[in-house]
Amino acid sequence: MITQLLTFITYLFIFLFPLFSLPFTADSYEYNKMTILVGFDLTFLFLLTLKWIREGKITVRRSLFDIPLFLIAGITLISTLFQSPNVTVALTTPLGTSTIIAGFFLYFLLTQTVQDSHKKTFLFILTIDSILISFYTLLLYLGILPQSLFTPAGSLPPTAIFLGIMAVYLFARILQDTFMLSAGDTKEGLPNEASLALSPTNSGAILKRSLGYLSGRTRELKFDHLTIFHIFSFLLTTGTTLLIIFHLFTDQKPSILPIQFGWAILLEVLKNIRTLSLGIGPTNFMTAFTLGKPALINTSSVWNIIFTTSSSFLFTLVSETGLFTGILYIVILIKSIKRIIKSTSHFPLIISLITLLLALIFLPANMTVFILLMILLALASNQPFDSAQGKQLTMHLTQWTVVNYLLFIPIGLGIGLAAYLAGRAYSAEVVFKQSLDHLVNNQGSAAYALQKSAIALNPYLDRYHLAFSKTNLALAHALSGKKNLSDAEKQTLP
């Protein structure tokens, strides 16, 4: 029962994360996607803990990217503690500390439970997501939906990345379905996976045998319903991606820090041994930008913009958390390339992962792209041909079920505490958004009360205090012009 429930909530999460947005917070897209990521991790970990208790053992699988991702999450946490001027801001900002740690847990939890038979289903769900986002984007440009620079996946550049990666997967999947054998199949004349290891002595023979098989098979191509669906999805997502890219280069140019300036700022960060090791602090790139921006930026078209992220996801990661996280990112990329060289099994999945890793060296990310990266890493890490596959750590628990539950009390307390703090942070965002809505409607007194409540829920965010001080001044200025204040107006005095 628990296993089926874990599978169901995983399916639900994969379907929802690119589409999930709510109007209850000031940031309708990124903050809510971060919330659903943290909520999924906590729910999944709770159910997995119950599963371990019922089975009487803890089984932890080893996978390809465990160590690099664990180190990235650990270094990010250390950087937060020692470099961030405001830990709460780092924890509650999308793509900050909580996101990196939650991303690692997402990867870990998926690798512990996902079976090889589930992976095509996950990718099929992602394909459905890409179709829905493509239709939404087309309706935006056709004027059927209100004009906006955002889709359910976020702003237009990350939307193009998400759809582009799915287009790469679909193209590779069409090639595999049409011209190649599915993973694990063999036929006479086509080398099996064991013989695909390249060497100077057998590479030529393998190539001749493979090409001979493929040339013979192309005469009897058959397109089933799934292949036709993939072709339709590929054409739709590719067309939408190209449409978005066209507008990004013409009438909807995004405000992205040019890569030469991001590189110059990164070099300035690396000049100091402390920031080289731990960066400037998660979500603190604006400090690095202010201190390290080159003078040449004043002659560019972005001279008057203060950037909160660097030119790309990798540049932001290294600037905020140090050089070692960048090295670990490159290690993940190299491991992915080596995997596709060793075997063609799950070729569409791994080539999509490599493409995304390469893209994020030059392009910025958002929550949708980051979660997609973690999912692809999890799906690509547990392949049957991996030497780590089958190596797992198992700890047998006591036969007394009550004692097992007592052993997991610390885990339950940790999950409960994390859920409580996340709930307070989200509630504060909701209340703060309500205060902004009241300000738009010139209801200063109601906005004042709501901002006061938001600060009570989360007193550690400076933007709450900044908005509250401005509301105080506005109310004081409005009331100062009145000679005779009513009792109700006196109650609203700051």
XYZ file of C-alpha atoms in Angstrom, residues 26-493:
468
model
C 3.794 37.901 -4.361
C 5.839 35.501 -6.491
C 3.174 33.292 -8.017
C 5.595 30.939 -9.787
C 9.004 30.386 -8.198
C 7.992 30.517 -4.539
C 5.113 28.096 -5.022
C 7.279 25.668 -6.988
C 9.830 25.749 -4.182
C 7.022 25.083 -1.708
C 5.695 22.093 -3.620
C 9.246 20.699 -3.859
C 9.782 20.951 -0.101
C 6.289 19.592 0.578
C 6.878 16.604 -1.701
C 10.212 15.831 -0.031
C 8.738 15.924 3.462
C 5.702 13.815 2.524
C 7.808 11.303 0.620
C 10.355 11.012 3.439
C 7.575 10.435 5.981
C 6.008 7.655 3.903
C 9.402 6.115 3.145
C 10.136 6.062 6.876
C 6.870 4.188 7.493
C 7.813 1.758 4.732
C 11.163 1.064 6.369
C 9.452 0.465 9.702
C 6.970 -2.006 8.229
C 9.686 -3.881 6.334
C 11.947 -3.967 9.389
C 14.984 -2.746 7.495
C 16.511 0.353 5.957
C 17.787 -0.143 2.425
C 19.796 2.618 0.795
C 20.803 2.247 -2.847
C 23.994 3.692 -4.168
C 23.754 5.624 -7.411
C 26.019 7.489 -9.782
C 25.594 11.080 -8.609
C 25.141 10.541 -4.862
C 28.479 11.919 -3.715
C 28.720 15.032 -5.964
C 25.163 16.136 -5.180
C 25.600 15.462 -1.461
C 28.778 17.553 -1.422
C 27.103 20.396 -3.325
C 24.243 20.428 -0.810
C 26.693 20.274 2.112
C 28.896 23.083 0.802
C 25.793 25.208 0.156
C 24.667 24.711 3.754
C 28.115 25.603 5.106
C 28.251 28.680 2.876
C 24.846 29.714 4.203
C 26.001 29.474 7.813
C 29.300 31.295 7.343
C 28.780 33.631 4.394
C 25.129 34.640 4.167
C 24.285 37.900 5.971
C 20.708 36.672 6.508
C 20.210 32.911 6.828
C 16.425 33.192 6.650
C 16.598 34.960 3.294
C 18.864 32.205 1.959
C 16.457 29.544 3.224
C 13.254 31.123 1.908
C 14.405 32.385 -1.500
C 13.847 30.160 -4.559
C 17.076 28.582 -5.862
C 18.605 29.296 -2.473
C 19.800 26.948 0.244
C 16.463 25.211 0.784
C 16.125 24.567 -2.939
C 19.579 22.999 -3.272
C 19.073 20.773 -0.226
C 15.519 19.861 -1.247
C 16.819 19.087 -4.741
C 19.344 16.645 -3.308
C 16.606 14.977 -1.229
C 14.424 14.754 -4.340
C 17.241 12.992 -6.170
C 17.953 10.690 -3.226
C 14.329 9.746 -2.612
C 13.670 9.023 -6.279
C 16.737 6.810 -6.583
C 15.607 4.796 -3.547
C 12.160 3.924 -4.886
C 11.987 4.375 -8.660
C 12.074 1.147 -10.641
C 13.349 0.954 -14.196
C 9.789 0.262 -15.380
C 8.632 3.620 -13.968
C 11.045 5.774 -15.923
C 9.223 5.803 -19.240
C 6.052 6.719 -17.371
C 7.814 9.673 -15.711
C 9.124 10.866 -19.063
C 5.685 10.415 -20.627
C 4.228 12.662 -17.906
C 6.910 15.267 -18.620
C 5.961 15.054 -22.290
C 2.330 15.777 -21.386
C 3.550 18.776 -19.364
C 5.508 20.079 -22.348
C 2.421 19.748 -24.567
C 0.254 21.686 -22.110
C 2.862 24.436 -21.703
C 3.293 24.625 -25.481
C -0.451 25.057 -26.017
C -0.564 27.701 -23.265
C 2.310 29.605 -24.877
C 0.726 29.467 -28.317
C -2.549 30.783 -26.891
C -0.592 33.669 -25.342
C 0.947 34.665 -28.647
C -2.345 34.226 -30.507
C -3.974 36.698 -28.130
C -6.546 34.201 -26.860
C -5.060 34.417 -23.364
C -4.059 37.762 -21.795
C -0.603 38.911 -22.862
C 2.038 37.926 -20.329
C 5.768 37.357 -20.072
C 5.128 34.238 -17.978
C 3.884 30.731 -18.614
C 3.088 28.107 -15.953
C 6.768 27.077 -16.157
C 7.914 30.597 -15.259
C 9.401 33.383 -17.370
C 10.034 32.900 -21.077
C 13.783 31.973 -21.043
C 13.374 29.035 -18.600
C 10.215 27.996 -20.452
C 12.270 27.793 -23.649
C 14.899 25.712 -21.825
C 12.296 23.296 -20.449
C 10.585 22.856 -23.813
C 13.933 22.640 -25.615
C 15.168 19.832 -23.363
C 11.918 17.942 -23.862
C 12.293 18.441 -27.634
C 15.782 16.903 -27.441
C 14.370 13.936 -25.508
C 11.521 13.453 -27.980
C 13.827 13.655 -31.003
C 16.162 11.061 -29.491
C 13.177 8.916 -28.513
C 11.834 9.028 -32.079
C 15.231 7.944 -33.388
C 15.387 5.120 -30.876
C 11.842 3.927 -31.549
C 12.235 4.154 -35.312
C 15.786 3.047 -36.036
C 17.090 1.308 -32.937
C 16.195 -1.548 -30.639
C 14.704 -0.788 -27.298
C 16.939 -1.118 -24.263
C 17.855 -4.709 -23.539
C 16.860 -6.151 -26.943
C 19.346 -7.853 -29.234
C 19.207 -9.210 -32.725
C 21.589 -11.011 -34.944
C 23.899 -8.533 -36.592
C 23.427 -5.869 -33.896
C 25.973 -5.846 -31.038
C 24.545 -6.203 -27.573
C 25.372 -3.835 -24.709
C 28.330 -5.864 -23.519
C 29.987 -5.505 -26.915
C 29.411 -1.769 -27.149
C 32.487 -0.924 -25.094
C 34.640 0.968 -27.546
C 38.183 -0.134 -28.194
C 40.607 0.272 -31.098
C 40.176 -3.387 -32.036
C 36.418 -3.739 -32.173
C 35.008 -0.234 -32.854
C 35.185 -0.602 -36.640
C 33.517 -4.000 -36.618
C 30.771 -2.769 -34.306
C 30.105 0.241 -36.542
C 29.853 -1.902 -39.699
C 27.514 -4.410 -38.059
C 25.313 -1.671 -36.594
C 25.049 0.281 -39.854
C 24.328 -2.905 -41.756
C 21.503 -3.749 -39.384
C 20.045 -0.246 -39.461
C 20.168 0.022 -43.258
C 18.294 -3.265 -43.538
C 15.726 -2.249 -40.955
C 14.884 1.106 -42.536
C 13.137 -0.734 -45.376
C 10.515 -2.036 -42.950
C 9.856 0.893 -40.658
C 6.566 0.774 -38.789
C 5.185 3.720 -36.848
C 3.015 2.720 -33.908
C 0.677 5.052 -32.044
C 3.309 5.964 -29.438
C 5.837 6.960 -32.089
C 3.232 9.131 -33.830
C 2.484 10.757 -30.447
C 6.179 11.449 -29.936
C 6.473 12.986 -33.430
C 3.486 15.255 -32.762
C 4.912 16.249 -29.357
C 8.334 16.920 -30.865
C 6.956 19.156 -33.609
C 4.785 21.068 -31.124
C 7.488 21.614 -28.491
C 10.172 22.433 -31.062
C 7.937 24.935 -32.832
C 6.982 26.595 -29.550
C 10.616 26.730 -28.426
C 11.669 28.401 -31.668
C 8.780 30.863 -31.376
C 9.838 31.835 -27.839
C 13.482 32.174 -28.902
C 12.456 34.409 -31.807
C 10.593 36.755 -29.463
C 13.445 36.683 -26.921
C 15.783 37.987 -29.617
C 13.342 40.580 -30.976
C 10.550 42.231 -28.995
C 10.818 40.438 -25.621
C 14.509 40.563 -24.815
C 15.125 39.373 -21.240
C 17.295 41.221 -18.729
C 20.128 38.721 -18.379
C 23.625 39.686 -17.271
C 25.944 39.363 -20.315
C 28.224 36.391 -19.889
C 31.449 38.432 -20.127
C 30.345 40.504 -17.125
C 29.261 37.402 -15.199
C 32.683 35.885 -15.850
C 34.467 39.057 -14.689
C 32.426 39.121 -11.458
C 33.152 35.426 -10.896
C 36.895 36.045 -11.210
C 36.637 38.831 -8.638
C 34.879 36.459 -6.232
C 37.603 33.829 -6.686
C 40.416 36.264 -5.826
C 39.683 35.965 -2.109
C 40.474 32.629 -0.461
C 37.318 32.734 1.689
C 34.936 33.478 -1.183
C 36.853 31.060 -3.423
C 36.060 28.286 -0.942
C 32.516 29.235 0.125
C 31.419 31.921 -2.317
C 29.663 35.139 -1.452
C 26.729 33.280 0.143
C 23.546 31.723 -1.340
C 21.071 34.268 -2.782
C 23.691 36.984 -2.144
C 24.888 37.498 -5.721
C 23.783 41.143 -5.635
C 26.665 41.825 -3.234
C 29.128 40.209 -5.622
C 27.626 42.203 -8.484
C 27.961 45.487 -6.599
C 31.558 44.832 -5.551
C 32.879 43.053 -8.636
C 31.121 44.470 -11.699
C 33.610 45.746 -14.289
C 33.677 49.409 -15.303
C 32.870 48.385 -18.870
C 29.310 47.533 -17.813
C 28.567 51.273 -17.582
C 28.873 51.525 -21.374
C 26.441 48.655 -22.010
C 22.665 48.565 -22.273
C 22.359 46.993 -18.788
C 24.274 49.724 -16.964
C 21.257 50.702 -14.824
C 20.167 47.190 -13.810
C 21.086 45.558 -10.495
C 21.239 41.812 -11.093
C 20.386 39.271 -8.388
C 21.716 36.284 -10.396
C 24.683 35.813 -12.682
C 24.724 35.043 -16.397
C 24.126 31.324 -15.935
C 23.145 28.766 -13.333
C 26.750 27.550 -13.045
C 28.158 31.074 -12.664
C 25.577 31.847 -9.978
C 26.323 28.584 -8.169
C 30.086 29.191 -8.118
C 29.762 32.890 -7.238
C 27.473 32.134 -4.305
C 28.896 28.850 -2.962
C 32.500 28.671 -4.153
C 34.727 26.986 -6.704
C 34.302 23.461 -5.351
C 30.605 23.324 -6.247
C 31.519 24.313 -9.801
C 34.068 21.497 -9.960
C 31.455 19.043 -8.681
C 29.037 20.262 -11.362
C 31.642 19.494 -14.037
C 32.192 16.071 -12.427
C 28.467 15.347 -12.831
C 28.668 16.395 -16.482
C 31.694 14.146 -17.111
C 29.989 11.187 -15.396
C 26.939 11.700 -17.618
C 29.059 11.759 -20.778
C 30.919 8.627 -19.710
C 27.594 6.895 -19.106
C 26.365 7.511 -22.628
C 29.720 6.333 -24.027
C 29.499 3.079 -22.074
C 26.019 2.162 -23.259
C 23.222 3.289 -25.537
C 20.611 2.092 -23.061
C 18.189 4.904 -22.205
C 19.924 7.090 -24.786
C 17.095 9.698 -25.015
C 17.122 10.233 -21.253
C 20.875 10.636 -20.894
C 21.349 12.835 -23.967
C 18.629 15.140 -22.557
C 20.471 15.288 -19.238
C 23.782 16.128 -20.922
C 22.116 18.816 -23.022
C 20.581 20.410 -19.930
C 23.872 20.320 -18.007
C 25.629 22.004 -20.923
C 22.864 24.591 -21.324
C 23.054 25.632 -17.664
C 26.741 26.495 -18.090
C 25.634 29.389 -20.300
C 21.997 30.073 -19.326
C 20.197 30.915 -16.071
C 17.719 28.528 -14.466
C 14.532 28.772 -12.480
C 12.700 26.333 -10.207
C 11.138 24.425 -13.112
C 14.481 23.861 -14.825
C 16.219 22.989 -11.551
C 13.607 20.371 -10.596
C 13.764 18.935 -14.126
C 17.547 18.634 -13.721
C 17.183 16.713 -10.443
C 14.599 14.364 -11.945
C 16.752 13.619 -14.996
C 19.769 12.993 -12.755
C 17.740 10.560 -10.635
C 16.343 8.701 -13.645
C 19.750 8.489 -15.356
C 21.730 7.419 -12.301
C 20.209 3.987 -11.635
C 20.813 2.061 -14.825
C 21.345 -1.723 -14.884
C 24.776 -1.398 -16.511
C 26.085 0.854 -13.789
C 28.794 -0.779 -11.714
C 27.177 0.693 -8.600
C 23.838 -0.901 -9.392
C 23.020 -3.609 -6.921
C 25.388 -2.194 -4.313
C 23.196 -1.118 -1.451
C 23.458 -0.634 2.258
C 20.961 -2.575 4.363
C 20.413 -2.152 8.109
C 18.043 -4.662 9.705
C 15.922 -3.259 12.497
C 14.754 -4.993 15.603
C 11.802 -7.377 15.311
C 9.840 -5.329 17.833
C 7.737 -2.892 15.782
C 7.204 -0.546 18.744
C 10.966 -0.147 19.143
C 11.225 0.606 15.421
C 8.778 3.475 15.795
C 10.770 4.804 18.744
C 13.931 4.732 16.653
C 12.289 6.955 14.053
C 11.001 9.560 16.486
C 13.946 11.899 15.638
C 13.104 11.658 11.927
C 9.454 12.405 12.634
C 10.391 15.386 14.810
C 12.696 16.700 12.092
C 9.981 16.392 9.439
C 7.452 18.046 11.730
C 9.776 20.940 12.572
C 10.628 21.514 8.903
C 6.937 21.427 7.957
C 6.089 23.892 10.758
C 8.776 26.388 9.746
C 7.906 26.070 6.060
C 4.237 26.593 6.893
C 4.980 29.774 8.855
C 7.151 31.116 6.042
C 4.459 30.415 3.447
C 1.738 31.916 5.642
C 3.830 35.063 6.013
C 4.136 35.305 2.222
C 0.377 34.932 1.822
C -0.360 37.630 4.385
C 2.261 39.941 2.884
C 0.696 39.505 -0.570
C -2.690 40.439 0.904
C -1.162 43.614 2.327
C 0.174 44.563 -1.103
C -3.280 44.043 -2.591
C -4.744 46.406 0.007
C -2.104 49.019 -0.773
C -3.067 48.915 -4.439
C -6.662 49.622 -3.379
C -5.545 52.530 -1.123
C -6.490 50.664 2.050
C -3.482 51.693 4.101
C -4.827 50.752 7.525
C -5.638 47.182 6.462
C -2.234 46.888 4.743
C -0.531 48.106 7.924
C -2.246 45.435 10.033
C -1.459 42.661 7.543
C 2.201 43.622 7.257
C 2.424 43.605 11.020
C 1.014 40.068 11.001
C 3.490 38.989 8.285
C 6.393 40.249 10.388
C 5.032 38.363 13.401
C 4.990 35.147 11.344
C 8.463 35.663 9.878
C 10.377 38.541 11.492
C 13.668 37.828 9.714
C 12.970 39.079 6.177
C 14.188 42.618 5.561
C 11.742 43.253 2.703
C 8.841 42.854 5.137
C 10.351 45.487 7.433
C 11.143 47.789 4.502
C 7.559 47.643 3.221
C 6.234 48.083 6.763
C 8.317 51.217 7.314
C 7.100 52.731 4.034
C 3.499 51.987 4.998
C 4.091 53.637 8.389
C 5.427 56.769 6.741
C 2.566 56.886 4.241
C -0.038 56.563 7.008
C 1.671 59.181 9.144
C 1.821 61.577 6.204
C -1.863 61.004 5.396
C -3.010 61.520 8.989
C -0.797 64.529 9.639
C -2.962 66.656 7.389
C -6.079 66.030 9.445
C -6.876 68.253 12.411
C -9.561 66.261 14.171
C -8.944 62.529 14.125
C -11.745 60.119 14.854
C -11.338 57.335 17.373
C -11.042 54.803 14.541
C -8.285 56.838 12.866
C -6.424 57.156 16.147
C -6.390 53.371 16.398
C -4.560 53.170 13.077
C -1.732 55.456 14.145
